[in-house]
Amino acid sequence: MKLPNSLEALVEALRCLPGVGPKSAQRMAYHLLQHDPEGARQLGRALDGALSHLRHCTRCNNFAEQEVCERCLSPKRDASQLCIVEMPVDLNTMEQTHAYNGLYYVLMGRLSPLDGLGPRELAFERLLARAADGVVAEVILATNFTNEGEATAHYLSEMLQPKGVRVSRIARGVPVGGELEFTDAATVAQALIERRRYD
Amino acid sequence: MKLPNSLEALVEALRCLPGVGPKSAQRMAYHLLQHDPEGARQLGRALDGALSHLRHCTRCNNFAEQEVCERCLSPKRDASQLCIVEMPVDLNTMEQTHAYNGLYYVLMGRLSPLDGLGPRELAFERLLARAADGVVAEVILATNFTNEGEATAHYLSEMLQPKGVRVSRIARGVPVGGELEFTDAATVAQALIERRRYD
């Protein structure tokens, strides 16, 4: 005797969440139905809202509701510095250090040939155009210190240096093999201060 | 600089899921938007479908799409036995033993005065009416062996015995303090076989 169709569909759909297996999907479904139908309604609406309102900022590539996000439009940010991060969570981590006031570019990934992610998939030519706008004087590479993040930084430095822009890498104060998202703000701030120029 | 409104709303809404804190809610949101928008759409639809199609079976109180669920309508099930469980997951665990062919009643909780859950909130009078339908000859109490589950079983046995129905409790083969959901099928089957009559 199987679950009712709509319940089965909900359990199945919840498994699209990262780290959610069949058992926790079932627990989540029952929890929502029994204890929090209002939360479930809200989640449905929020998914709908996010899917229909969010797009990528044409300047920094982060998620935004406008064509150009607030941060990229802000006159308070130093437009001569461009910090490149892999994911939005990394940008958030950088912001929490309060040690950086420039702008960002979010790759939405990292070079990863095994996953089929190359310079084309990550739209490196868009980044190149962004970095060569004549205002950006320094590009700060803040990809993770994983193998893929390091390879991405190396590739980007090779790509950007011929364009006459100064390219630096945040210092390896971030533990080797570690990821920005899980590093405390003080360490990330230190790594930012000790960034070294590619030469 | 905060997150875009619709992204913030999605992160907030994901926190209604059990065991999801602010950090994993953010990771889930980014994952859905970046890597699985189709899954997000599906999840939205599934939530909507489940909320609008599911209700409680009027016979067993489990989630169902019809007024009376398939299991309660099945002529293959032994209507003289009624097994009482706390939650739908417990019912699923019982079914996995293949050691029981009677019907069920799902309490959707257990007596828990601290959480404001008493006989009224759990609608014990509906259960009483169900058990006194003249067909049920034996009620098998399969609530968990936690303090609250034991208290619930005790309360129900006191309530049901005067109605002339045989009341039994699955054997304490399930580890004391343990919960059905996390017990292997063989142990649950053994506990079912060794159920003892309240006297």
mmCIF file of C-alpha atoms in Angstrom:
data_model
loop_
_atom_site.group_PDB
_atom_site.id
_atom_site.type_symbol
_atom_site.label_atom_id
_atom_site.label_comp_id
_atom_site.label_asym_id
_atom_site.label_seq_id
_atom_site.Cartn_x
_atom_site.Cartn_y
_atom_site.Cartn_z
ATOM 1 C CA MET A 1 0.000 0.000 0.000
ATOM 2 C CA LYS A 2 1.768 3.122 -1.118
ATOM 3 C CA LEU A 3 1.509 6.753 -0.034
ATOM 4 C CA PRO A 4 -1.233 8.980 -1.518
ATOM 5 C CA ASN A 5 -0.018 10.435 -4.834
ATOM 6 C CA SER A 6 0.263 14.055 -3.732
ATOM 7 C CA LEU A 7 2.150 13.019 -0.575
ATOM 8 C CA GLU A 8 4.489 10.813 -2.602
ATOM 9 C CA ALA A 9 5.072 13.731 -4.988
ATOM 10 C CA LEU A 10 5.890 16.052 -2.090
ATOM 11 C CA VAL A 11 8.368 13.576 -0.572
ATOM 12 C CA GLU A 12 9.964 13.144 -3.977
ATOM 13 C CA ALA A 13 10.140 16.899 -4.589
ATOM 14 C CA LEU A 14 11.755 17.597 -1.210
ATOM 15 C CA ARG A 15 14.657 15.377 -2.258
ATOM 16 C CA CYS A 16 15.823 18.089 -4.647
ATOM 17 C CA LEU A 17 17.121 19.902 -1.549
ATOM 18 C CA PRO A 18 20.836 19.297 -0.958
ATOM 19 C CA GLY A 19 21.537 16.747 1.782
ATOM 20 C CA VAL A 20 17.964 15.508 1.978
ATOM 21 C CA GLY A 21 17.544 11.740 1.526
ATOM 22 C CA PRO A 22 14.346 9.656 1.315
ATOM 23 C CA LYS A 23 13.919 9.372 5.084
ATOM 24 C CA SER A 24 14.334 13.030 5.951
ATOM 25 C CA ALA A 25 12.199 14.013 2.962
ATOM 26 C CA GLN A 26 9.407 11.917 4.455
ATOM 27 C CA ARG A 27 9.866 13.466 7.890
ATOM 28 C CA MET A 28 9.827 16.935 6.378
ATOM 29 C CA ALA A 29 6.642 16.210 4.434
ATOM 30 C CA TYR A 30 4.817 14.902 7.494
ATOM 31 C CA HIS A 31 6.085 17.770 9.598
ATOM 32 C CA LEU A 32 4.813 20.347 7.117
ATOM 33 C CA LEU A 33 1.421 18.708 6.694
ATOM 34 C CA GLN A 34 0.807 17.992 10.334
ATOM 35 C CA HIS A 35 2.465 20.850 12.177
ATOM 36 C CA ASP A 36 3.114 23.667 9.751
ATOM 37 C CA PRO A 37 0.743 23.873 6.754
ATOM 38 C CA GLU A 38 1.077 27.678 6.930
ATOM 39 C CA GLY A 39 4.869 27.331 6.621
ATOM 40 C CA ALA A 40 4.355 25.004 3.652
ATOM 41 C CA ARG A 41 2.101 27.531 1.960
ATOM 42 C CA GLN A 42 4.678 30.240 2.624
ATOM 43 C CA LEU A 43 7.459 28.053 1.209
ATOM 44 C CA GLY A 44 5.443 27.423 -1.933
ATOM 45 C CA ARG A 45 4.890 31.145 -2.395
ATOM 46 C CA ALA A 46 8.540 31.948 -1.653
ATOM 47 C CA LEU A 47 9.767 29.441 -4.243
ATOM 48 C CA ASP A 48 7.412 30.955 -6.756
ATOM 49 C CA GLY A 49 8.483 34.501 -5.887
ATOM 50 C CA ALA A 50 12.186 33.714 -6.003
ATOM 51 C CA LEU A 51 11.893 31.913 -9.325
ATOM 52 C CA SER A 52 9.969 34.706 -10.940
ATOM 53 C CA HIS A 53 11.782 37.729 -9.467
ATOM 54 C CA LEU A 54 15.418 36.723 -9.225
ATOM 55 C CA ARG A 55 17.893 37.011 -12.067
ATOM 56 C CA HIS A 56 21.604 37.636 -12.351
ATOM 57 C CA CYS A 57 22.886 41.200 -11.924
ATOM 58 C CA THR A 58 24.454 42.151 -15.253
ATOM 59 C CA ARG A 59 27.426 43.702 -13.442
ATOM 60 C CA CYS A 60 28.328 41.268 -10.646
ATOM 61 C CA ASN A 61 26.420 38.161 -11.762
ATOM 62 C CA ASN A 62 24.987 37.689 -8.227
ATOM 63 C CA PHE A 63 21.282 37.057 -7.737
ATOM 64 C CA ALA A 64 19.285 40.279 -7.845
ATOM 65 C CA GLU A 65 15.778 41.521 -8.480
ATOM 66 C CA GLN A 66 16.918 44.419 -10.634
ATOM 67 C CA GLU A 67 19.007 44.395 -13.794
ATOM 68 C CA VAL A 68 21.876 45.905 -11.804
ATOM 69 C CA CYS A 69 21.939 45.164 -8.072
ATOM 70 C CA GLU A 70 22.021 47.730 -5.264
ATOM 71 C CA ARG A 71 25.636 47.034 -4.414
ATOM 72 C CA CYS A 72 26.858 47.586 -7.973
ATOM 73 C CA LEU A 73 24.891 50.853 -8.128
ATOM 74 C CA SER A 74 26.090 52.132 -4.757
ATOM 75 C CA PRO A 75 28.296 55.268 -5.010
ATOM 76 C CA LYS A 76 29.829 54.327 -1.646
ATOM 77 C CA ARG A 77 31.654 51.316 -3.069
ATOM 78 C CA ASP A 78 35.127 51.622 -4.584
ATOM 79 C CA ALA A 79 34.646 50.757 -8.257
ATOM 80 C CA SER A 80 38.381 50.427 -8.839
ATOM 81 C CA GLN A 81 38.513 47.114 -6.986
ATOM 82 C CA LEU A 82 36.806 43.968 -8.238
ATOM 83 C CA CYS A 83 36.769 40.897 -6.022
ATOM 84 C CA ILE A 84 36.036 37.590 -7.732
ATOM 85 C CA VAL A 85 34.334 34.891 -5.694
ATOM 86 C CA GLU A 86 32.919 31.513 -6.600
ATOM 87 C CA MET A 87 29.467 31.668 -5.027
ATOM 88 C CA PRO A 88 27.058 34.155 -3.402
ATOM 89 C CA VAL A 89 27.769 32.642 0.027
ATOM 90 C CA ASP A 90 31.436 33.572 -0.483
ATOM 91 C CA LEU A 91 30.438 37.150 -1.242
ATOM 92 C CA ASN A 92 28.421 37.210 1.966
ATOM 93 C CA THR A 93 31.450 35.947 3.884
ATOM 94 C CA MET A 94 33.627 38.695 2.373
ATOM 95 C CA GLU A 95 31.051 41.323 3.344
ATOM 96 C CA GLN A 96 30.955 40.073 6.922
ATOM 97 C CA THR A 97 34.654 40.911 7.323
ATOM 98 C CA HIS A 98 33.878 44.645 6.832
ATOM 99 C CA ALA A 99 37.409 44.761 5.398
ATOM 100 C CA TYR A 100 36.461 45.314 1.787
ATOM 101 C CA ASN A 101 34.594 48.159 0.126
ATOM 102 C CA GLY A 102 35.073 47.383 -3.557
ATOM 103 C CA LEU A 103 32.774 45.588 -5.966
ATOM 104 C CA TYR A 104 32.332 41.893 -6.734
ATOM 105 C CA TYR A 105 31.982 39.417 -9.518
ATOM 106 C CA VAL A 106 30.356 36.084 -8.672
ATOM 107 C CA LEU A 107 31.471 33.211 -10.925
ATOM 108 C CA MET A 108 28.576 30.964 -9.845
ATOM 109 C CA GLY A 109 30.972 28.044 -9.856
ATOM 110 C CA ARG A 110 34.618 27.226 -10.439
ATOM 111 C CA LEU A 111 36.516 25.544 -13.265
ATOM 112 C CA SER A 112 35.716 21.874 -12.955
ATOM 113 C CA PRO A 113 36.347 19.835 -16.102
ATOM 114 C CA LEU A 114 34.912 16.687 -14.542
ATOM 115 C CA ASP A 115 31.582 18.454 -14.048
ATOM 116 C CA GLY A 116 31.781 19.920 -17.526
ATOM 117 C CA LEU A 117 32.439 23.437 -16.193
ATOM 118 C CA GLY A 118 34.934 25.275 -18.369
ATOM 119 C CA PRO A 119 35.652 28.943 -19.163
ATOM 120 C CA ARG A 120 32.695 28.979 -21.525
ATOM 121 C CA GLU A 121 30.171 27.588 -19.047
ATOM 122 C CA LEU A 122 31.307 30.118 -16.449
ATOM 123 C CA ALA A 123 31.049 32.914 -19.052
ATOM 124 C CA PHE A 124 34.597 34.145 -18.499
ATOM 125 C CA GLU A 125 34.290 36.528 -21.468
ATOM 126 C CA ARG A 126 31.581 38.431 -19.571
ATOM 127 C CA LEU A 127 33.933 38.701 -16.609
ATOM 128 C CA LEU A 128 36.711 39.853 -18.928
ATOM 129 C CA ALA A 129 34.490 42.614 -20.325
ATOM 130 C CA ARG A 130 33.500 43.591 -16.793
ATOM 131 C CA ALA A 131 37.139 43.787 -15.604
ATOM 132 C CA ALA A 132 38.223 45.751 -18.668
ATOM 133 C CA ASP A 133 35.675 48.567 -18.192
ATOM 134 C CA GLY A 134 38.508 51.086 -17.656
ATOM 135 C CA VAL A 135 37.487 51.777 -14.049
ATOM 136 C CA VAL A 136 38.660 48.538 -12.461
ATOM 137 C CA ALA A 137 42.309 48.917 -11.483
ATOM 138 C CA GLU A 138 42.695 45.741 -9.441
ATOM 139 C CA VAL A 139 41.085 42.355 -9.581
ATOM 140 C CA ILE A 140 41.247 40.427 -6.306
ATOM 141 C CA LEU A 141 40.883 36.684 -6.755
ATOM 142 C CA ALA A 142 39.033 35.231 -3.775
ATOM 143 C CA THR A 143 38.135 31.788 -5.065
ATOM 144 C CA ASN A 144 38.418 28.937 -2.572
ATOM 145 C CA PHE A 145 41.763 27.334 -1.744
ATOM 146 C CA THR A 146 40.623 23.985 -3.004
ATOM 147 C CA ASN A 147 42.303 22.462 -6.056
ATOM 148 C CA GLU A 148 39.537 23.687 -8.328
ATOM 149 C CA GLY A 149 39.463 27.148 -6.763
ATOM 150 C CA GLU A 150 43.254 27.474 -7.118
ATOM 151 C CA ALA A 151 43.125 26.346 -10.743
ATOM 152 C CA THR A 152 40.372 28.861 -11.409
ATOM 153 C CA ALA A 153 42.406 31.670 -9.827
ATOM 154 C CA HIS A 154 45.455 30.691 -11.858
ATOM 155 C CA TYR A 155 43.468 30.588 -15.080
ATOM 156 C CA LEU A 156 41.874 33.964 -14.361
ATOM 157 C CA SER A 157 45.210 35.591 -13.518
ATOM 158 C CA GLU A 158 46.627 34.409 -16.860
ATOM 159 C CA MET A 159 43.571 35.707 -18.607
ATOM 160 C CA LEU A 160 43.402 39.097 -16.872
ATOM 161 C CA GLN A 161 47.057 40.146 -16.590
ATOM 162 C CA PRO A 162 47.516 40.768 -20.362
ATOM 163 C CA LYS A 163 44.594 43.199 -20.130
ATOM 164 C CA GLY A 164 46.707 45.598 -18.069
ATOM 165 C CA VAL A 165 44.738 45.134 -14.883
ATOM 166 C CA ARG A 166 46.513 44.431 -11.573
ATOM 167 C CA VAL A 167 45.601 40.937 -10.377
ATOM 168 C CA SER A 168 46.015 39.774 -6.789
ATOM 169 C CA ARG A 169 45.086 36.734 -4.769
ATOM 170 C CA ILE A 170 43.843 36.835 -1.181
ATOM 171 C CA ALA A 171 46.506 35.463 1.156
ATOM 172 C CA ARG A 172 46.594 31.843 2.093
ATOM 173 C CA GLY A 173 45.464 32.749 5.567
ATOM 174 C CA VAL A 174 42.431 30.697 4.726
ATOM 175 C CA PRO A 175 43.396 27.136 5.676
ATOM 176 C CA VAL A 176 44.690 25.152 2.678
ATOM 177 C CA GLY A 177 41.917 22.944 1.340
ATOM 178 C CA GLY A 178 39.368 25.015 3.234
ATOM 179 C CA GLU A 179 36.384 26.924 1.920
ATOM 180 C CA LEU A 180 35.570 30.590 2.543
ATOM 181 C CA GLU A 181 32.063 29.910 3.673
ATOM 182 C CA PHE A 182 33.242 28.069 6.768
ATOM 183 C CA THR A 183 36.081 30.400 7.726
ATOM 184 C CA ASP A 184 35.766 32.958 10.536
ATOM 185 C CA ALA A 185 35.622 36.636 9.545
ATOM 186 C CA ALA A 186 38.940 37.562 11.199
ATOM 187 C CA THR A 187 40.876 35.017 9.159
ATOM 188 C CA VAL A 188 39.221 36.091 5.945
ATOM 189 C CA ALA A 189 39.978 39.733 6.804
ATOM 190 C CA GLN A 190 43.651 38.834 7.347
ATOM 191 C CA ALA A 191 43.767 36.981 4.056
ATOM 192 C CA LEU A 192 42.329 40.014 2.326
ATOM 193 C CA ILE A 193 44.924 42.363 3.816
ATOM 194 C CA GLU A 194 47.800 40.045 2.903
ATOM 195 C CA ARG A 195 46.754 39.523 -0.673
ATOM 196 C CA ARG A 196 49.754 39.183 -2.968
ATOM 197 C CA ARG A 197 50.121 40.411 -6.508
ATOM 198 C CA TYR A 198 50.544 37.909 -9.316
ATOM 199 C CA ASP A 199 53.857 38.484 -11.084
ATOM 200 C CA MET B 1 23.710 45.266 2.032
ATOM 201 C CA LYS B 2 21.028 42.627 2.492
ATOM 202 C CA LEU B 3 19.803 39.857 0.214
ATOM 203 C CA PRO B 4 17.183 40.621 -2.464
ATOM 204 C CA ASN B 5 13.698 40.435 -0.917
ATOM 205 C CA SER B 6 12.503 37.342 -2.745
ATOM 206 C CA LEU B 7 15.748 35.500 -1.912
ATOM 207 C CA GLU B 8 15.490 36.540 1.738
ATOM 208 C CA ALA B 9 11.873 35.324 1.762
ATOM 209 C CA LEU B 10 12.901 31.960 0.311
ATOM 210 C CA VAL B 11 15.695 31.492 2.879
ATOM 211 C CA GLU B 12 13.243 32.410 5.643
ATOM 212 C CA ALA B 13 10.572 30.045 4.295
ATOM 213 C CA LEU B 14 12.982 27.106 4.045
ATOM 214 C CA ARG B 15 13.553 27.374 7.783
ATOM 215 C CA CYS B 16 10.092 25.949 8.386
ATOM 216 C CA LEU B 17 11.588 22.576 7.475
ATOM 217 C CA PRO B 18 12.594 20.533 10.531
ATOM 218 C CA GLY B 19 16.332 20.600 11.248
ATOM 219 C CA VAL B 20 17.063 23.445 8.836
ATOM 220 C CA GLY B 21 18.882 26.431 10.370
ATOM 221 C CA PRO B 22 19.793 29.779 8.800
ATOM 222 C CA LYS B 23 22.994 28.514 7.193
ATOM 223 C CA SER B 24 21.567 25.411 5.546
ATOM 224 C CA ALA B 25 18.476 27.358 4.475
ATOM 225 C CA GLN B 26 20.775 29.726 2.606
ATOM 226 C CA ARG B 27 22.681 26.859 1.016
ATOM 227 C CA MET B 28 19.433 25.224 -0.034
ATOM 228 C CA ALA B 29 18.137 28.447 -1.567
ATOM 229 C CA TYR B 30 21.310 29.018 -3.590
ATOM 230 C CA HIS B 31 21.393 25.388 -4.640
ATOM 231 C CA LEU B 32 17.820 25.517 -5.914
ATOM 232 C CA LEU B 33 18.299 28.787 -7.770
ATOM 233 C CA GLN B 34 21.642 27.967 -9.287
ATOM 234 C CA HIS B 35 21.544 24.245 -9.918
ATOM 235 C CA ASP B 36 17.963 23.062 -9.764
ATOM 236 C CA PRO B 37 15.306 25.652 -10.689
ATOM 237 C CA GLU B 38 13.234 22.835 -12.180
ATOM 238 C CA GLY B 39 13.361 21.003 -8.857
ATOM 239 C CA ALA B 40 12.298 24.201 -7.112
ATOM 240 C CA ARG B 41 9.349 24.579 -9.460
ATOM 241 C CA GLN B 42 8.412 20.960 -8.832
ATOM 242 C CA LEU B 43 8.669 21.452 -5.078
ATOM 243 C CA GLY B 44 6.396 24.480 -5.263
ATOM 244 C CA ARG B 45 3.838 22.503 -7.233
ATOM 245 C CA ALA B 46 4.118 19.497 -4.905
ATOM 246 C CA LEU B 47 3.537 21.652 -1.823
ATOM 247 C CA ASP B 48 0.515 23.144 -3.481
ATOM 248 C CA GLY B 49 -0.794 19.736 -4.567
ATOM 249 C CA ALA B 50 -0.279 18.163 -1.158
ATOM 250 C CA LEU B 51 -1.929 21.061 0.660
ATOM 251 C CA SER B 52 -4.952 21.033 -1.578
ATOM 252 C CA HIS B 53 -5.451 17.271 -2.015
ATOM 253 C CA LEU B 54 -4.513 15.709 1.302
ATOM 254 C CA ARG B 55 -6.867 15.355 4.233
ATOM 255 C CA HIS B 56 -7.327 12.903 7.061
ATOM 256 C CA CYS B 57 -9.001 9.570 6.325
ATOM 257 C CA THR B 58 -12.206 9.534 8.387
ATOM 258 C CA ARG B 59 -11.539 5.927 9.414
ATOM 259 C CA CYS B 60 -7.807 5.762 10.219
ATOM 260 C CA ASN B 61 -6.961 9.484 10.506
ATOM 261 C CA ASN B 62 -3.884 9.014 8.271
ATOM 262 C CA PHE B 63 -3.268 11.386 5.370
ATOM 263 C CA ALA B 64 -5.310 10.433 2.322
ATOM 264 C CA GLU B 65 -6.703 11.943 -0.838
ATOM 265 C CA GLN B 66 -10.105 10.301 -0.447
ATOM 266 C CA GLU B 67 -12.570 10.552 2.426
ATOM 267 C CA VAL B 68 -11.702 6.951 3.310
ATOM 268 C CA CYS B 69 -8.250 5.700 2.335
ATOM 269 C CA GLU B 70 -7.474 2.655 0.201
ATOM 270 C CA ARG B 71 -6.235 0.609 3.120
ATOM 271 C CA CYS B 72 -9.408 1.163 5.171
ATOM 272 C CA LEU B 73 -11.514 0.190 2.147
ATOM 273 C CA SER B 74 -9.494 -2.916 1.299
ATOM 274 C CA PRO B 75 -11.434 -6.187 1.727
ATOM 275 C CA LYS B 76 -8.115 -7.981 2.167
ATOM 276 C CA ARG B 77 -7.414 -6.374 5.531
ATOM 277 C CA ASP B 78 -8.692 -7.943 8.771
ATOM 278 C CA ALA B 79 -11.177 -5.389 10.118
ATOM 279 C CA SER B 80 -11.331 -7.109 13.519
ATOM 280 C CA GLN B 81 -7.870 -5.793 14.439
ATOM 281 C CA LEU B 82 -7.130 -2.124 14.963
ATOM 282 C CA CYS B 83 -3.535 -1.045 15.507
ATOM 283 C CA ILE B 84 -3.020 2.367 17.069
ATOM 284 C CA VAL B 85 0.163 4.248 16.174
ATOM 285 C CA GLU B 86 1.352 7.763 16.911
ATOM 286 C CA MET B 87 2.389 8.962 13.464
ATOM 287 C CA PRO B 88 2.179 7.973 9.770
ATOM 288 C CA VAL B 89 5.861 6.998 9.782
ATOM 289 C CA ASP B 90 5.048 4.459 12.512
ATOM 290 C CA LEU B 91 2.298 3.004 10.355
ATOM 291 C CA ASN B 92 4.776 2.673 7.507
ATOM 292 C CA THR B 93 7.187 0.869 9.818
ATOM 293 C CA MET B 94 4.452 -1.559 10.880
ATOM 294 C CA GLU B 95 3.589 -2.245 7.249
ATOM 295 C CA GLN B 96 7.210 -2.986 6.420
ATOM 296 C CA THR B 97 7.183 -5.900 8.875
ATOM 297 C CA HIS B 98 4.580 -7.719 6.728
ATOM 298 C CA ALA B 99 3.481 -9.219 10.051
ATOM 299 C CA TYR B 100 0.188 -7.394 10.377
ATOM 300 C CA ASN B 101 -2.880 -7.442 8.200
ATOM 301 C CA GLY B 102 -5.412 -5.530 10.286
ATOM 302 C CA LEU B 103 -6.382 -1.869 10.133
ATOM 303 C CA TYR B 104 -4.856 1.206 11.748
ATOM 304 C CA TYR B 105 -5.667 4.338 13.625
ATOM 305 C CA VAL B 106 -3.097 7.146 13.525
ATOM 306 C CA LEU B 107 -3.204 9.440 16.569
ATOM 307 C CA MET B 108 -1.123 12.148 14.846
ATOM 308 C CA GLY B 109 0.691 12.686 18.117
ATOM 309 C CA ARG B 110 0.788 11.379 21.674
ATOM 310 C CA LEU B 111 -0.416 12.671 25.038
ATOM 311 C CA SER B 112 1.961 15.468 25.923
ATOM 312 C CA PRO B 113 0.629 17.890 28.557
ATOM 313 C CA LEU B 114 3.695 20.128 28.249
ATOM 314 C CA ASP B 115 2.925 20.661 24.556
ATOM 315 C CA GLY B 116 -0.755 21.163 25.336
ATOM 316 C CA LEU B 117 -1.697 17.816 23.764
ATOM 317 C CA GLY B 118 -4.449 16.114 25.762
ATOM 318 C CA PRO B 119 -7.200 13.582 24.942
ATOM 319 C CA ARG B 120 -9.251 16.387 23.424
ATOM 320 C CA GLU B 121 -6.534 17.681 21.084
ATOM 321 C CA LEU B 122 -5.876 14.119 19.889
ATOM 322 C CA ALA B 123 -9.617 13.588 19.362
ATOM 323 C CA PHE B 124 -9.767 10.423 21.463
ATOM 324 C CA GLU B 125 -13.568 10.365 21.216
ATOM 325 C CA ARG B 126 -13.253 9.801 17.446
ATOM 326 C CA LEU B 127 -10.930 6.890 18.143
ATOM 327 C CA LEU B 128 -13.387 5.557 20.710
ATOM 328 C CA ALA B 129 -16.206 5.664 18.161
ATOM 329 C CA ARG B 130 -13.959 3.973 15.622
ATOM 330 C CA ALA B 131 -12.971 1.173 18.026
ATOM 331 C CA ALA B 132 -16.578 0.603 19.132
ATOM 332 C CA ASP B 133 -17.921 -0.012 15.620
ATOM 333 C CA GLY B 134 -18.844 -3.587 16.546
ATOM 334 C CA VAL B 135 -16.378 -5.117 14.089
ATOM 335 C CA VAL B 136 -13.149 -4.349 15.930
ATOM 336 C CA ALA B 137 -12.435 -7.193 18.341
ATOM 337 C CA GLU B 138 -8.925 -6.215 19.355
ATOM 338 C CA VAL B 139 -7.111 -2.940 19.668
ATOM 339 C CA ILE B 140 -3.326 -3.235 19.465
ATOM 340 C CA LEU B 141 -1.509 -0.307 21.043
ATOM 341 C CA ALA B 142 1.680 0.392 19.104
ATOM 342 C CA THR B 143 2.614 3.813 20.442
ATOM 343 C CA ASN B 144 6.310 4.403 21.050
ATOM 344 C CA PHE B 145 8.051 3.138 24.164
ATOM 345 C CA THR B 146 8.962 6.629 25.259
ATOM 346 C CA ASN B 147 7.438 8.041 28.453
ATOM 347 C CA GLU B 148 4.784 9.895 26.494
ATOM 348 C CA GLY B 149 4.011 6.906 24.273
ATOM 349 C CA GLU B 150 3.679 4.632 27.300
ATOM 350 C CA ALA B 151 1.396 7.114 29.070
ATOM 351 C CA THR B 152 -0.708 7.349 25.923
ATOM 352 C CA ALA B 153 -0.989 3.558 25.695
ATOM 353 C CA HIS B 154 -1.949 3.348 29.361
ATOM 354 C CA TYR B 155 -4.578 6.052 28.996
ATOM 355 C CA LEU B 156 -6.038 4.405 25.894
ATOM 356 C CA SER B 157 -6.193 0.958 27.529
ATOM 357 C CA GLU B 158 -8.137 2.447 30.459
ATOM 358 C CA MET B 159 -10.444 4.172 28.034
ATOM 359 C CA LEU B 160 -11.022 1.232 25.701
ATOM 360 C CA GLN B 161 -11.275 -1.769 28.068
ATOM 361 C CA PRO B 162 -14.667 -0.728 29.544
ATOM 362 C CA LYS B 163 -16.022 -0.755 25.996
ATOM 363 C CA GLY B 164 -15.673 -4.521 25.842
ATOM 364 C CA VAL B 165 -12.878 -4.519 23.273
ATOM 365 C CA ARG B 166 -9.745 -6.600 23.822
ATOM 366 C CA VAL B 167 -6.776 -4.279 24.258
ATOM 367 C CA SER B 168 -3.157 -5.373 23.788
ATOM 368 C CA ARG B 169 0.243 -3.709 23.677
ATOM 369 C CA ILE B 170 3.025 -4.705 21.286
ATOM 370 C CA ALA B 171 5.811 -6.417 23.205
ATOM 371 C CA ARG B 172 8.669 -4.469 24.600
ATOM 372 C CA GLY B 173 10.940 -6.001 21.988
ATOM 373 C CA VAL B 174 11.332 -2.469 20.789
ATOM 374 C CA PRO B 175 14.220 -1.061 22.859
ATOM 375 C CA VAL B 176 13.011 0.867 25.915
ATOM 376 C CA GLY B 177 13.142 4.582 25.171
ATOM 377 C CA GLY B 178 13.355 3.839 21.456
ATOM 378 C CA GLU B 179 11.046 4.908 18.666
ATOM 379 C CA LEU B 180 9.390 2.654 16.095
ATOM 380 C CA GLU B 181 10.588 4.654 13.167
ATOM 381 C CA PHE B 182 14.210 3.785 13.825
ATOM 382 C CA THR B 183 13.742 0.115 14.671
ATOM 383 C CA ASP B 184 14.486 -2.685 12.226
ATOM 384 C CA ALA B 185 11.535 -4.594 10.797
ATOM 385 C CA ALA B 186 12.453 -7.932 12.427
ATOM 386 C CA THR B 187 12.365 -6.433 15.922
ATOM 387 C CA VAL B 188 9.069 -4.718 15.259
ATOM 388 C CA ALA B 189 7.649 -7.975 13.894
ATOM 389 C CA GLN B 190 8.763 -9.795 17.065
ATOM 390 C CA ALA B 191 7.191 -7.132 19.222
ATOM 391 C CA LEU B 192 3.956 -7.546 17.323
ATOM 392 C CA ILE B 193 3.895 -11.314 17.819
ATOM 393 C CA GLU B 194 4.614 -11.023 21.516
ATOM 394 C CA ARG B 195 1.979 -8.418 22.229
ATOM 395 C CA ARG B 196 0.412 -8.919 25.666
ATOM 396 C CA ARG B 197 -3.158 -8.316 26.693
ATOM 397 C CA TYR B 198 -3.939 -5.631 29.216
ATOM 398 C CA ASP B 199 -5.603 -7.191 32.266
#
